[in-house]
Each structure stands twice: as structure tokens, then as C-alpha cells.
Short mmCIF file of C-alpha atoms in Angstrom, two decimals:
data_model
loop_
_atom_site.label_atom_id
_atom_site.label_comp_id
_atom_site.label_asym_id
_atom_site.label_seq_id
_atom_site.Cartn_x
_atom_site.Cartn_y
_atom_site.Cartn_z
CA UNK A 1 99.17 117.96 144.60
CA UNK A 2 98.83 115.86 141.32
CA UNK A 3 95.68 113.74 141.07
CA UNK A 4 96.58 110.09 140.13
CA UNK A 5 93.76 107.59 138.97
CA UNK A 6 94.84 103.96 138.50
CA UNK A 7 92.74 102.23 136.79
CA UNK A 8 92.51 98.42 137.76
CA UNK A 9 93.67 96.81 141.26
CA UNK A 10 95.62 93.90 140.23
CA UNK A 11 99.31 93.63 140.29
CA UNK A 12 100.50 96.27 137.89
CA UNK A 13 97.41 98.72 139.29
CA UNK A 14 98.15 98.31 142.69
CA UNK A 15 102.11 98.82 142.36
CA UNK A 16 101.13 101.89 140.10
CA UNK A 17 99.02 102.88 142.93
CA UNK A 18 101.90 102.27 145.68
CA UNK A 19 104.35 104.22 143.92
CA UNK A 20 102.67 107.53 142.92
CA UNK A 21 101.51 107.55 146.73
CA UNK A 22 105.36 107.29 147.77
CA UNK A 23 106.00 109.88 145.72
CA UNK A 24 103.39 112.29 147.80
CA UNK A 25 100.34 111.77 145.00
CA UNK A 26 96.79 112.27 145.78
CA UNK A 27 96.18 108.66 144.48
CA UNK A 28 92.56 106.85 143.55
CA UNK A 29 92.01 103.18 142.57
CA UNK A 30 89.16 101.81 140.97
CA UNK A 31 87.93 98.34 139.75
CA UNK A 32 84.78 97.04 138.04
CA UNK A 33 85.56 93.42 139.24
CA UNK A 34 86.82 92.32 142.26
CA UNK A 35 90.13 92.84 143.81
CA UNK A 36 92.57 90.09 145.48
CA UNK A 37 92.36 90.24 149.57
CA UNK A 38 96.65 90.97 148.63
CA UNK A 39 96.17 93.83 146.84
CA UNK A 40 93.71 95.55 149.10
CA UNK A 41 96.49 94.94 151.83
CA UNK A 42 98.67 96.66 150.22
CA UNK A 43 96.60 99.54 149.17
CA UNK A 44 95.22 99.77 153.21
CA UNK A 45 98.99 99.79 154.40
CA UNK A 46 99.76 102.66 152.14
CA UNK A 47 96.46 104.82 153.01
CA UNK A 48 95.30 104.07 149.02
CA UNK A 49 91.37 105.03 148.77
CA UNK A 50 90.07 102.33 146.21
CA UNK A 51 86.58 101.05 144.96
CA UNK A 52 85.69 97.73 143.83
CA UNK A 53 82.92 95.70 141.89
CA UNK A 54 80.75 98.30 140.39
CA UNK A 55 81.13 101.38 137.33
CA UNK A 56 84.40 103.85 137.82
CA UNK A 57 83.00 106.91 139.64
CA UNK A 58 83.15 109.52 136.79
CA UNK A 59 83.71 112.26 138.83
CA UNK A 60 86.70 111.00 140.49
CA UNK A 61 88.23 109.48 137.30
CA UNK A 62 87.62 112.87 135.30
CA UNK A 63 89.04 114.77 137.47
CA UNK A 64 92.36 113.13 137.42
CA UNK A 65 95.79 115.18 136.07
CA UNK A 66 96.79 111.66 134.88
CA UNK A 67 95.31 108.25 134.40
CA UNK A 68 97.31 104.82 134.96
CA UNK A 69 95.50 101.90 132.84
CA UNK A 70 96.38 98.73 133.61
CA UNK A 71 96.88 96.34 130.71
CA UNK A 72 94.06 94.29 130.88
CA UNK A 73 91.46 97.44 130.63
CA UNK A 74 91.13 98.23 126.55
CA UNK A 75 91.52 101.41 125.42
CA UNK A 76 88.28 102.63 124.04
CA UNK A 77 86.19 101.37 127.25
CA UNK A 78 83.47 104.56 127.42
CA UNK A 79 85.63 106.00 130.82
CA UNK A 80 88.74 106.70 128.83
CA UNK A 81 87.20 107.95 125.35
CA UNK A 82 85.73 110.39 128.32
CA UNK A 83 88.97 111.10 129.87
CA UNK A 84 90.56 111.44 126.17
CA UNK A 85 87.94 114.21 125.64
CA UNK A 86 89.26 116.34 128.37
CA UNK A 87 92.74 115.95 127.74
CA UNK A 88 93.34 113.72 130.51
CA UNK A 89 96.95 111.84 129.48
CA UNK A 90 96.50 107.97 129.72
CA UNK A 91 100.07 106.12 130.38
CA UNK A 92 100.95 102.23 131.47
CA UNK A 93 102.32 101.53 134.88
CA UNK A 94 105.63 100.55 133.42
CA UNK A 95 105.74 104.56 131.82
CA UNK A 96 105.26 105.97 135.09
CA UNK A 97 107.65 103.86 137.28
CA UNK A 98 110.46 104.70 134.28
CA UNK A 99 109.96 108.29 135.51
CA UNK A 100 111.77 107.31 138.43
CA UNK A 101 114.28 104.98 138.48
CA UNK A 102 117.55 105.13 136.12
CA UNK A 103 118.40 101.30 136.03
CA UNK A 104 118.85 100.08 132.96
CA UNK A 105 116.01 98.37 131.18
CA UNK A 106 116.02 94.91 129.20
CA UNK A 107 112.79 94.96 128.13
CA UNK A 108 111.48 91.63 125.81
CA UNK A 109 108.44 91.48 123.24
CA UNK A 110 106.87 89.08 120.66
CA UNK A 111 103.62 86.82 120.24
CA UNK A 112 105.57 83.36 121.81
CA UNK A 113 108.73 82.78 123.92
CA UNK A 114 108.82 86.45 125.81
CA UNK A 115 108.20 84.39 129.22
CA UNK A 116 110.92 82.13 128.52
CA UNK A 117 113.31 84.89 127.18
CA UNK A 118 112.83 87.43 130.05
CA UNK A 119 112.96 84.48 132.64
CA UNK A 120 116.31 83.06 131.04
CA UNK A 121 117.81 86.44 130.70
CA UNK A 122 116.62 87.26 134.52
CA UNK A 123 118.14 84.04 135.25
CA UNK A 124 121.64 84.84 133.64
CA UNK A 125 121.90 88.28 135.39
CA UNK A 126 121.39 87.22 138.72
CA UNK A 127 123.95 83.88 137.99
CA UNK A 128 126.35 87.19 136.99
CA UNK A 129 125.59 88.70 140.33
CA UNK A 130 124.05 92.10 139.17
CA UNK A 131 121.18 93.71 141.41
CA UNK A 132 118.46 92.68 139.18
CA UNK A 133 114.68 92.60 139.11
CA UNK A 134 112.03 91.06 137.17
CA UNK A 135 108.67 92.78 136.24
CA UNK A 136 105.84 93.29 133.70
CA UNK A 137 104.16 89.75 133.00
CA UNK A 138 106.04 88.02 135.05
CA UNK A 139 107.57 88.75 138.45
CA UNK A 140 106.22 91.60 140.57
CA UNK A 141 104.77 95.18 139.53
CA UNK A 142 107.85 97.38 138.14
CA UNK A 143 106.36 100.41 139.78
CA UNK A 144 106.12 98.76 143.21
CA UNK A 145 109.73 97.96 142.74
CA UNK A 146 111.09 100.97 141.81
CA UNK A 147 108.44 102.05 144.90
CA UNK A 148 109.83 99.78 147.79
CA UNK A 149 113.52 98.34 146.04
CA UNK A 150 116.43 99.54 144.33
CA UNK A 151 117.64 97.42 141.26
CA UNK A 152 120.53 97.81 138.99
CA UNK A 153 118.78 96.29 136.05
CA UNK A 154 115.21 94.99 135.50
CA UNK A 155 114.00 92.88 132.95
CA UNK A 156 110.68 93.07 131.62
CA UNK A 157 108.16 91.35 129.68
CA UNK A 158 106.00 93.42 128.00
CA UNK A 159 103.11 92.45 126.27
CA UNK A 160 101.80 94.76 123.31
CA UNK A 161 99.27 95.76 125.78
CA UNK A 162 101.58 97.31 127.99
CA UNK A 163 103.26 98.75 125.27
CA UNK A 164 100.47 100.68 123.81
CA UNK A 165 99.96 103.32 126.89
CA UNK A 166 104.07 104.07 126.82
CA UNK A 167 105.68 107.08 124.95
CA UNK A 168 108.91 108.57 126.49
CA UNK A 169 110.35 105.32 128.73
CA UNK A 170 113.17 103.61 126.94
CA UNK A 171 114.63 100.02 126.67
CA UNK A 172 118.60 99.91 126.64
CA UNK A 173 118.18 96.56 125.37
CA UNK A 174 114.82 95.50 123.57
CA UNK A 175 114.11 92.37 121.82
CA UNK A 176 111.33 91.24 119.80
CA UNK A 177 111.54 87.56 119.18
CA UNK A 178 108.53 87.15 116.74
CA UNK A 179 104.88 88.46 115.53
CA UNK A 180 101.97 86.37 114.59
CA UNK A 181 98.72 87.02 115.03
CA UNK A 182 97.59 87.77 118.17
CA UNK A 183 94.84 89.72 120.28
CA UNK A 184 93.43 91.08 117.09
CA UNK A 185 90.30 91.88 118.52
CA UNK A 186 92.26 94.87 120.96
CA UNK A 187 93.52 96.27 117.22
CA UNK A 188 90.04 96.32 115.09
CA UNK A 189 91.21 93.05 113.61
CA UNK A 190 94.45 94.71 111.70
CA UNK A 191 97.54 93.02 111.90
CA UNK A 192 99.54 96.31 111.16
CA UNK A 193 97.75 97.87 114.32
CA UNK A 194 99.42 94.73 116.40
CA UNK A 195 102.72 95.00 114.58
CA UNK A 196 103.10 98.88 115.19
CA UNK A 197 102.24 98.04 119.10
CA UNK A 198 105.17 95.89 119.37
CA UNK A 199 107.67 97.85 117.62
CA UNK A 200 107.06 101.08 120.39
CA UNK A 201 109.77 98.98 122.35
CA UNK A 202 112.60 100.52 120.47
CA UNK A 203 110.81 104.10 120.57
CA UNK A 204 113.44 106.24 121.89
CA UNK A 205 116.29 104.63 121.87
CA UNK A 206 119.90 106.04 120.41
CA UNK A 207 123.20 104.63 119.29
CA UNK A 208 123.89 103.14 123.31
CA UNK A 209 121.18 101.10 123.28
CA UNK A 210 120.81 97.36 121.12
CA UNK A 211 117.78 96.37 119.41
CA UNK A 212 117.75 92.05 119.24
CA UNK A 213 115.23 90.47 117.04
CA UNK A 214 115.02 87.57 114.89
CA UNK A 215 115.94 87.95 110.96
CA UNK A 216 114.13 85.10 109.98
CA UNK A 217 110.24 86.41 111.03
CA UNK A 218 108.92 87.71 107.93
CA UNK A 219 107.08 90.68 110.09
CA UNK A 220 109.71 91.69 111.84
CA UNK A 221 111.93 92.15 109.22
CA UNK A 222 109.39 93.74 106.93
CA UNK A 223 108.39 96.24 109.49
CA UNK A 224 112.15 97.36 110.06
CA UNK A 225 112.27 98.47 106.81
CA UNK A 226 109.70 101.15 108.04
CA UNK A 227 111.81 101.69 111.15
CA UNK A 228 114.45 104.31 111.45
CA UNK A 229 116.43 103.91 114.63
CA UNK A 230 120.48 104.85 116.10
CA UNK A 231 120.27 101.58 118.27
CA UNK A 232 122.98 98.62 117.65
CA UNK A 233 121.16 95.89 115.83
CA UNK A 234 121.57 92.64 116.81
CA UNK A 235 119.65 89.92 114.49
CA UNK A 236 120.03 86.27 115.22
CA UNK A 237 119.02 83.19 112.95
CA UNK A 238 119.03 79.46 113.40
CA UNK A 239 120.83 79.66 110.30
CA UNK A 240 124.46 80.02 108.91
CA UNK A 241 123.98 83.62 109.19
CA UNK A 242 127.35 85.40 109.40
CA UNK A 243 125.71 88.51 109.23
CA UNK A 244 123.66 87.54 112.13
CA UNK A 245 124.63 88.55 115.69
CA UNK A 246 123.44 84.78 117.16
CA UNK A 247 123.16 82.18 114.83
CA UNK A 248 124.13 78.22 114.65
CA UNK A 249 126.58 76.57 112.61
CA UNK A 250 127.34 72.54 112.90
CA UNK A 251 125.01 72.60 115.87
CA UNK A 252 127.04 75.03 118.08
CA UNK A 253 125.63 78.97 118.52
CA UNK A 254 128.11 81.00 117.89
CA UNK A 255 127.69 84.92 119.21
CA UNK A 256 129.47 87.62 117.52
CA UNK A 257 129.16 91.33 119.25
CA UNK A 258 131.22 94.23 118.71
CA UNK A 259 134.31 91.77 117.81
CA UNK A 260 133.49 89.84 121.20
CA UNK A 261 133.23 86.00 119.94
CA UNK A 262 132.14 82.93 122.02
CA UNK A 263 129.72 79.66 121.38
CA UNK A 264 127.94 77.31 122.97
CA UNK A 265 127.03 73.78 121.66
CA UNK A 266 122.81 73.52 121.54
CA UNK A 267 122.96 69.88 123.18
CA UNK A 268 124.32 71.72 126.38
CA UNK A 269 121.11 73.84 126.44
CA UNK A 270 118.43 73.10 129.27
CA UNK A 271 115.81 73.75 126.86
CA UNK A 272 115.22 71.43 123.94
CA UNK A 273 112.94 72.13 121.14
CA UNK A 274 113.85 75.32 118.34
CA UNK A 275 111.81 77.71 119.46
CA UNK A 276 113.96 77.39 122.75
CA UNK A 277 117.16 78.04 120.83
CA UNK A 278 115.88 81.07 119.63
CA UNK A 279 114.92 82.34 122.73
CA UNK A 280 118.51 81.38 124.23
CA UNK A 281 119.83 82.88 121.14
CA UNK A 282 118.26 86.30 122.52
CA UNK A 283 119.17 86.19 126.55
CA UNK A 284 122.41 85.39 125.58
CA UNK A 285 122.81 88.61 123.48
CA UNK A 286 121.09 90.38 125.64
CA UNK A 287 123.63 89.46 128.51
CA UNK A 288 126.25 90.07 126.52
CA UNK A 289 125.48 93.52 125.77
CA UNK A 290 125.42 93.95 129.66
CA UNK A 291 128.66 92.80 129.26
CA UNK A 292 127.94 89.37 131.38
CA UNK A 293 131.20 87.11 130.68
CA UNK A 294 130.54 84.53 128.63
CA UNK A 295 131.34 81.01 130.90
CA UNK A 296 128.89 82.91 133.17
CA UNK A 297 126.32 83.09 130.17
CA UNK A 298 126.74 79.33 129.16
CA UNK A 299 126.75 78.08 132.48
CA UNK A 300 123.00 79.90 133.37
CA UNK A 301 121.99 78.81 129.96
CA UNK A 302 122.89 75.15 130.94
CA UNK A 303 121.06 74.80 134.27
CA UNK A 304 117.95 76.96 133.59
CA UNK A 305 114.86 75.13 134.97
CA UNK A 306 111.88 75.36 132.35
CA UNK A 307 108.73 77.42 132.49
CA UNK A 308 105.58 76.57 133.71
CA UNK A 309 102.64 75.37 131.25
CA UNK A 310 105.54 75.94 128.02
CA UNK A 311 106.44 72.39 127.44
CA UNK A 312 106.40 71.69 130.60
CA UNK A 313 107.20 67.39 131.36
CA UNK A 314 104.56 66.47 133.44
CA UNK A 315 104.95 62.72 133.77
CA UNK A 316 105.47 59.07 131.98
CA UNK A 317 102.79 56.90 132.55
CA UNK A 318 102.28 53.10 130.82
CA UNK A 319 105.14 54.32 128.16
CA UNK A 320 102.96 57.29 127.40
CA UNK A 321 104.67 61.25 127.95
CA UNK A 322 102.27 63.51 128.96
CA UNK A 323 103.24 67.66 128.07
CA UNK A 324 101.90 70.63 129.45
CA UNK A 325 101.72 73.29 127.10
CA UNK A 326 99.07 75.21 128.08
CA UNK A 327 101.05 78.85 127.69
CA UNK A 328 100.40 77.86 123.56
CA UNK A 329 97.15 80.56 123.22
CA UNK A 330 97.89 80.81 119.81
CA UNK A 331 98.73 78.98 116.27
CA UNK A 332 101.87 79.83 116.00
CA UNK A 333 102.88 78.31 119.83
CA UNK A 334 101.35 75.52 118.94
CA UNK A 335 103.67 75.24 115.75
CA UNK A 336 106.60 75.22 117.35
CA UNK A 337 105.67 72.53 120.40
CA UNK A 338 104.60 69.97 117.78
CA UNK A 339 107.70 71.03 115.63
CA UNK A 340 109.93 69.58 118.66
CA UNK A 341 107.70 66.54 119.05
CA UNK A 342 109.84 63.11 117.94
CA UNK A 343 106.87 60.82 119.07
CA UNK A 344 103.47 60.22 117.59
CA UNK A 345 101.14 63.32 119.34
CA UNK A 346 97.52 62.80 120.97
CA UNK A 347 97.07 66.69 120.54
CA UNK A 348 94.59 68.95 123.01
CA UNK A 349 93.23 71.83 121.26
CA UNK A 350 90.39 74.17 121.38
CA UNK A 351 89.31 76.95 123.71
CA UNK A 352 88.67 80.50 122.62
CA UNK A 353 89.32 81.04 119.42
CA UNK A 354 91.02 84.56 118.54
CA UNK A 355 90.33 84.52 114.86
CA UNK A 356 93.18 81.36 114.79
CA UNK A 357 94.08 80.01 110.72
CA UNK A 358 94.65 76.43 111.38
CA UNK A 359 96.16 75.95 108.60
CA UNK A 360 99.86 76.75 109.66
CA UNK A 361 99.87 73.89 111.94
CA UNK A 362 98.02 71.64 109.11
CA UNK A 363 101.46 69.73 108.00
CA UNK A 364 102.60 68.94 111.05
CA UNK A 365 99.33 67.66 112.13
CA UNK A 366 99.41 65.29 109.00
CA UNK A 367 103.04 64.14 109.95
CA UNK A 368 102.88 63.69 113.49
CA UNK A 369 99.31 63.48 115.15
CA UNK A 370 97.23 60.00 115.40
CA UNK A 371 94.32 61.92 117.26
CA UNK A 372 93.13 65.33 118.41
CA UNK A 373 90.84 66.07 121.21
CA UNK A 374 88.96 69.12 120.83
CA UNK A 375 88.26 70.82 124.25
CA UNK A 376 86.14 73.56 124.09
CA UNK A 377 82.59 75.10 124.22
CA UNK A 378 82.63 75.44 120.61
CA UNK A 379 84.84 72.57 118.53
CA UNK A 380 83.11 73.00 114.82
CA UNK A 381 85.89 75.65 113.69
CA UNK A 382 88.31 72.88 114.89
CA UNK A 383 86.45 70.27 112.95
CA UNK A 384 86.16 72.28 110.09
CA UNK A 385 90.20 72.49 109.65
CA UNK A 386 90.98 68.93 111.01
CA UNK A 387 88.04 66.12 110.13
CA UNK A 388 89.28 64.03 107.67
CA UNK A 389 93.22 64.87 108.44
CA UNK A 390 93.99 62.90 111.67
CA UNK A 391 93.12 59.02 112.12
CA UNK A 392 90.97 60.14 115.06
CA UNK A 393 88.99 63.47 116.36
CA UNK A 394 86.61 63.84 118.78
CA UNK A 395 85.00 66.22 121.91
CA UNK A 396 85.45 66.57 125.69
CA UNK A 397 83.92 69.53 127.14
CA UNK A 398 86.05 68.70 130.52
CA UNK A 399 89.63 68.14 131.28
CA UNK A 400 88.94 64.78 132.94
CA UNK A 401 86.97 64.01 129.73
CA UNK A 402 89.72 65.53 127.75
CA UNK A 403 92.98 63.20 129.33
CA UNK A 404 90.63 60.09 129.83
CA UNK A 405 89.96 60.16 126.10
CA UNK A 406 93.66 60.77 125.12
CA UNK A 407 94.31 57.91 127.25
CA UNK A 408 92.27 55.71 125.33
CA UNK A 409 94.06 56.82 122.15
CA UNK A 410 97.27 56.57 123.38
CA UNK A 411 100.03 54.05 123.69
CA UNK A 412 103.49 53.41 124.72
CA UNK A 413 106.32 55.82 123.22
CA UNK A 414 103.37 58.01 121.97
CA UNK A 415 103.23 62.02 123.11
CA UNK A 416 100.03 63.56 124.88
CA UNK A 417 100.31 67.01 123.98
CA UNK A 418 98.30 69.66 125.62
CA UNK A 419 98.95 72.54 123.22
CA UNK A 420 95.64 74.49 122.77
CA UNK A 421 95.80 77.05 120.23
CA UNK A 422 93.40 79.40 122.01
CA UNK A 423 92.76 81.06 125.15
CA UNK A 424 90.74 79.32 127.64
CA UNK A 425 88.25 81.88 128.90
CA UNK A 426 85.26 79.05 127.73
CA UNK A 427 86.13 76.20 130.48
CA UNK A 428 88.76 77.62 132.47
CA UNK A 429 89.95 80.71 134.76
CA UNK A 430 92.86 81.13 132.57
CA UNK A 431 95.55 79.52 131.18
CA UNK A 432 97.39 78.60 134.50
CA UNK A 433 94.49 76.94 135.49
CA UNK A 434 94.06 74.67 132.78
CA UNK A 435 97.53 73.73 132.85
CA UNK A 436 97.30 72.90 136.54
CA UNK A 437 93.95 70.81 135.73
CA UNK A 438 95.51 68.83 133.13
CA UNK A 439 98.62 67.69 135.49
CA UNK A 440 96.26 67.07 138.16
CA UNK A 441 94.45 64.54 135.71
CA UNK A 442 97.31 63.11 134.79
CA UNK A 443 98.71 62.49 138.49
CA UNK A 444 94.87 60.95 138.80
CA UNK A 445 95.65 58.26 136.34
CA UNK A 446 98.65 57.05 138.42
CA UNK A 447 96.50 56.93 141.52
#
């Protein structure tokens, strides 16, 4: 009987977990920290032995045939530089649960707009009908679906995380919207480390499958020059791009596939804003190469409700638009929420810093900011690239603090903007919760 260890009990752990169990598995879970009162449910209903809140027993973990990392746990932690010793092969969750399903995969990358992307392209499938599921950041575990469902097609956001730990699954369709810099720290601080992690989405595909990206990211398009792959490619631009597969002419999109030709006018989009374009500009592609008729494609990109914490409209109150975008972990997020801004921005920033350069964000903070709040532990790196460039800075170590003090900045027909920059592992659980806390302040200053 082949000896599983998962390592990590959360959501992608746990459905690892359920899965090689189903398939008659010897199966161990362990966790340093604690896991959810869900997940130990689930791992009690399916007879799952699992430890919690204290070092991996070795023995156990060495004496795997294969281990399952969950995305979270980095790759040189002492356990698997251990198991890597011995030979012990080290895959994701979303490698093993490919091993057993043949539905086709949709799978979507990048630094920003990969929620948004897999949720709108989730969103046009089902509108189309199809048997679909959603997994990898978002929705539930992919191995716990392939475990308990059956899909036709799942779509999947995959973070370069997950990606690292996957070698023989394939995406039919794989996008990659953009790369900035991001979680450096899990790639010794090299950008080309990051940049290679991303690109193992279109590992293994051939001439059936589509590769979508967009031609205007100077990464991207500099590391496909590196790239030698059958897949179709499909590059989309806001520009007049006739080369493009997507791109936007007059202010309609215009899609051109395999001789296949429809449009869309932007204004009809649910999403405002350009980075939102962009990610339309890739669902829609990516529906259309699963041959999803084109009324059906406009229609879903029409009525698609927004994301949570990405822009999100939280509330008008004395003339004053407060926005929730608390999904913006990193410079290049933050870019593109001020880049849709039309009113004059009281910007929230700070949290943990990932080795952020401020400076990309520097113009539009000239053009379009009258103060910045800087909520974190540590504000002087913010200080350091913003004193002197704003009418008004100052420090809240709270949220309260934080949207009482942007209050007192703001006033009618301006923008509060909560659009951090960084993570928020100083003040808060995690990005979800600060989002929640700053709409909860701001339904406090109604009453």
C-alpha cells in the first residue's frame, strides 16, 4: 500500500488527504499550527490519522513513498531538505488530484487579477451550462473534488506556490495575466526564480492546448522568448493590436480566434477600471477556446458581480466613496486601483512590506492623492518614498484610527482608498480580515 504524507491540514491538505484515502492510500496528516474544527471533520469521517500543533514526526514523514506539501509550507523547511535526501518525491495537491481526473483544466496565473480572472471565467462556464468546478485559491480543494465530484472542466487559480511542487499535470488552457514582483523572499530574492515559477503553467502542453497572456507585460514577453512550446498562443493588449488575440479598438474588444470574430463594447462590462478589461480580455478567450458561444460570453461578462476586497464599493457617506481594496498586497495592485480612480484619493497603505519599490506608484500619487495614511507597525519605508509628495501623511496603527483619520481628510466627491501595498501579517489575520475591518469602520461612521 503506498504511504501518503500530506503535509498541512488546511483546505488544499485536507482534500489531498481525502483523495489519496479514496483511492485506498495509507494516508498521514500533519500540522505545526492548528487545524480548523472543518477540516478535522473531514479527516475523522474519512478514518485520516492527523497531528496538530507541534514538530512533523520524522519518522512518519520519512517514511513516506510520496509527500503532498501544501502551498503555504516553503520548500527548504528542515523536514523536506530531509525528505529530499532520501529521495522522497515532493508534489502539490493540484499534481496529485490531475492523476485522476481527465477534465479539462483552465488553469490562471500572474501577480494581480488571477482571482478576478478565474472567478469571471468560472462564472462564464457555468452561465454556458458546462459541469464546471472551481479550485486552487479560490473555491474548494481540487483534490477533494476530483475525490467526492465529477466535473467536466475546472478552473483554477494557481498561485506560483502551487506551481512550484507540479511537473507532469497539464493546463489545456493557461493564462498568465502579468508578473511583478512578488513573494521574493520564497525565491532567495531573484526575480527570475519567481518568473520561471509562473511559467511551469504551460509545462507540458502541445499544439491542443492555448497559452493566453498579455503582450504588453514586459516579463512576460521577455521570458517567452526563452520558452519553446506547441500550444496556440493567444496574446491580448488594450491596444490596437491586430496581431493580438483580445485587444480594444474605439472602445469595443474585439476577439479574434482561429477566424472566429466577435466584440463587446467595454462600457457594457460589470467591471470598470483597466486592469478589469484585461482580465475580461482573458476569460473571454479562455471561454472561447472552450468553444462557449459568444452572446453567452458577453452576457456573463455583463452581469458578473465583483470580487471581494478588489475594488470592492463599500459605501457613500457625506459625498465621500469609500473602496475596499484590500486584495492590493503588492505595488503593482495598487497601480492599477489608483489608475481607475477619477476622484481625489485619501490612500491606505502600509502593512508588511515584501521588499515593495514605491516608486511605480510615485506619479499617480502626485496626480491624484491629497493624503496618505500609513497603517502599519513600521511606516518609515513609507515615509521615506512619500513625505514631501502628498499635501498630507500621517500614522494609525489601527483601522478605526486609520478610517477616522481619512475622515478628517476627506470631503465630498473625494475617494477613500484602501489599497495597501503590502501584506498585512503586522495588524491583521490576513488580508480578508482587514478588508472586513475597514467596511465595518466605515458602516460605524453611518451609525
Amino acid at each position: 500500500m503506498k504511504r501518503i504524507v500530506v503535509l498541512g491540514g488546511g483546505e488544499s491538505g485536507a482534500g489531498a488527504a481525502v483523495l489519496a484515502k479514496v483511492k485506498g492510500m495509507d494516508v498521514f496528516l500533519t500540522d505545526m499550527g492548528k487545524i480548523a474544527p472543518k477540516y478535522k471533520e473531514l479527516l475523522e469521517k474519512y478514518d485520516i490519522e492527523w497531528e496538530e500543533g507541534h514538530p512533523h514526526t520524522e519518522e512518519r514523514v520519512l517514511a513516506a513513498d510520496e509527500i503532498i506539501k501544501s502551498p503555504g509550507v516553503p520548500c527548504d523547511v528542515p523536514i523536506l531538505l530531509k525528505a529530499k535526501k532520501k529521495d522522497i518525491p515532493v508534489i502539490s495537491e493540484i499534481e496529485f488530484a490531475g492523476r485522476y481526473t481527465h477534465a479539462k483544466m483552465v488553469c490562471i496565473t500572474g501577480s494581480n487579477g488571477k482571482t478576478t480572472t478565474t472567478l469571471l471565467t468560472y462564472h462564464i462556464l457555468q452561465k454556458a451550462g458546462l459541469n464546471v468546478g472551481l479550485a486552487g485559491n479560490v473555491g474548494k480543494s481540487l483534490a477533494l473534488q476530483v475525490a467526492t465530484e465529477q466535473h467536466d472542466v475546472y478552473v483554477i487559480e494557481l498561485s506560483s506556490f502551487q506551481l512550484d511542487n507540479m511537473y507532469d499535470f497539464k493546463a489545456n488552457v493557461a493564462v498568465i495575466l502579468n508578473i511583478t514582483p512578488d513573494h521574493l523572499d520564497r525565491y532567495d530574492f531573484k526575480m527570475e526564480n519567481y518568473v520561471a515559477a509562473k511559467f511551469r503553467i504551460m509545462q507540458n502542453q502541445t499544439s491542443d492546448d492555448a497559452f493566453i497572456y498579455w503582450q504588453d507585460d514586459p516579463v512576460v514577453t521577455a521570458q517567452l522568448k526563452h520558452v519553446k512550446s506547441e500550444a496556440k498562443m493567444l496574446p491580448f493588449s488594450a491596444g490596437d493590436e491586430e496581431n493580438c488575440a483580445a485587444y480594444i479598438k474605439n472602445g469595443v474588444i474585439k476577439f479574434d480566434v482561429d477566424g472566429r470574430h466577435w466584440e463587446m463594447p467595454r462600457a457594457q462590462l460589470s467591471l470598470k477600471g483597466l486592469h478589469n478589461v484585461y482580465d475580461s480580455m482573458a476569460a473571454g478567450l479562455s471561454a472561447t477556446m472552450l468553444d462557449i458561444k459568444d452572446d453567452v460570453i458577453r452576457k456573463a461578462l455583463a452581469d458578473f458581480e465583483a470580487v471581494e476586497h478588489r475594488l470592492e464599493y463599500v459605501d457613500t457617506i457625506d459625498g465621500v466613496e469609500y473602496i475596499n481594496d484590500s486584495k492590493a498586497t503588492n505595488v503593482n495592485a495598487t497601480w492599477y486601483a489608483l489608475e481607475s480612480m477619477t476622484r481625489p484619493v485619501v490612500l491606505i497603505l502600509g502593512g508588511k512590506d515584501k521588499g515593495n519599490d514605491y516608486s511605480e506608484i510615485e506619479d499617480f500619487v502626485r496626480q491624484k492623492v491629497k493624503a496618505i495614511v500609513c497603517l502599519g507597525v513600521d511606516n518609515t519605508k513609507l515615509h521615506k518614498a512619500f513625505d514631501g509628495k502628498v499635501p498630507n501623511i500621517t500614522d494609525a496603527h489601527s483601522m478605526p484610527e486609520a478610517v477616522e483619520k481619512c475622515r478628517a481628510y476627506a470631503t465630498a466627491g473625494d475617494t477613500v482608498l484602501l489599497s495597501p501595498c503590502c501584506a498585512s501579517f503586522d495588524l491583521f489575520k490576513n488580508m480578508e480580515d482587514r478588508g472586513c475591518q475597514f467596511k465595518d469602520c466605515v458602516k460605524k461612521l453611518k451609525g
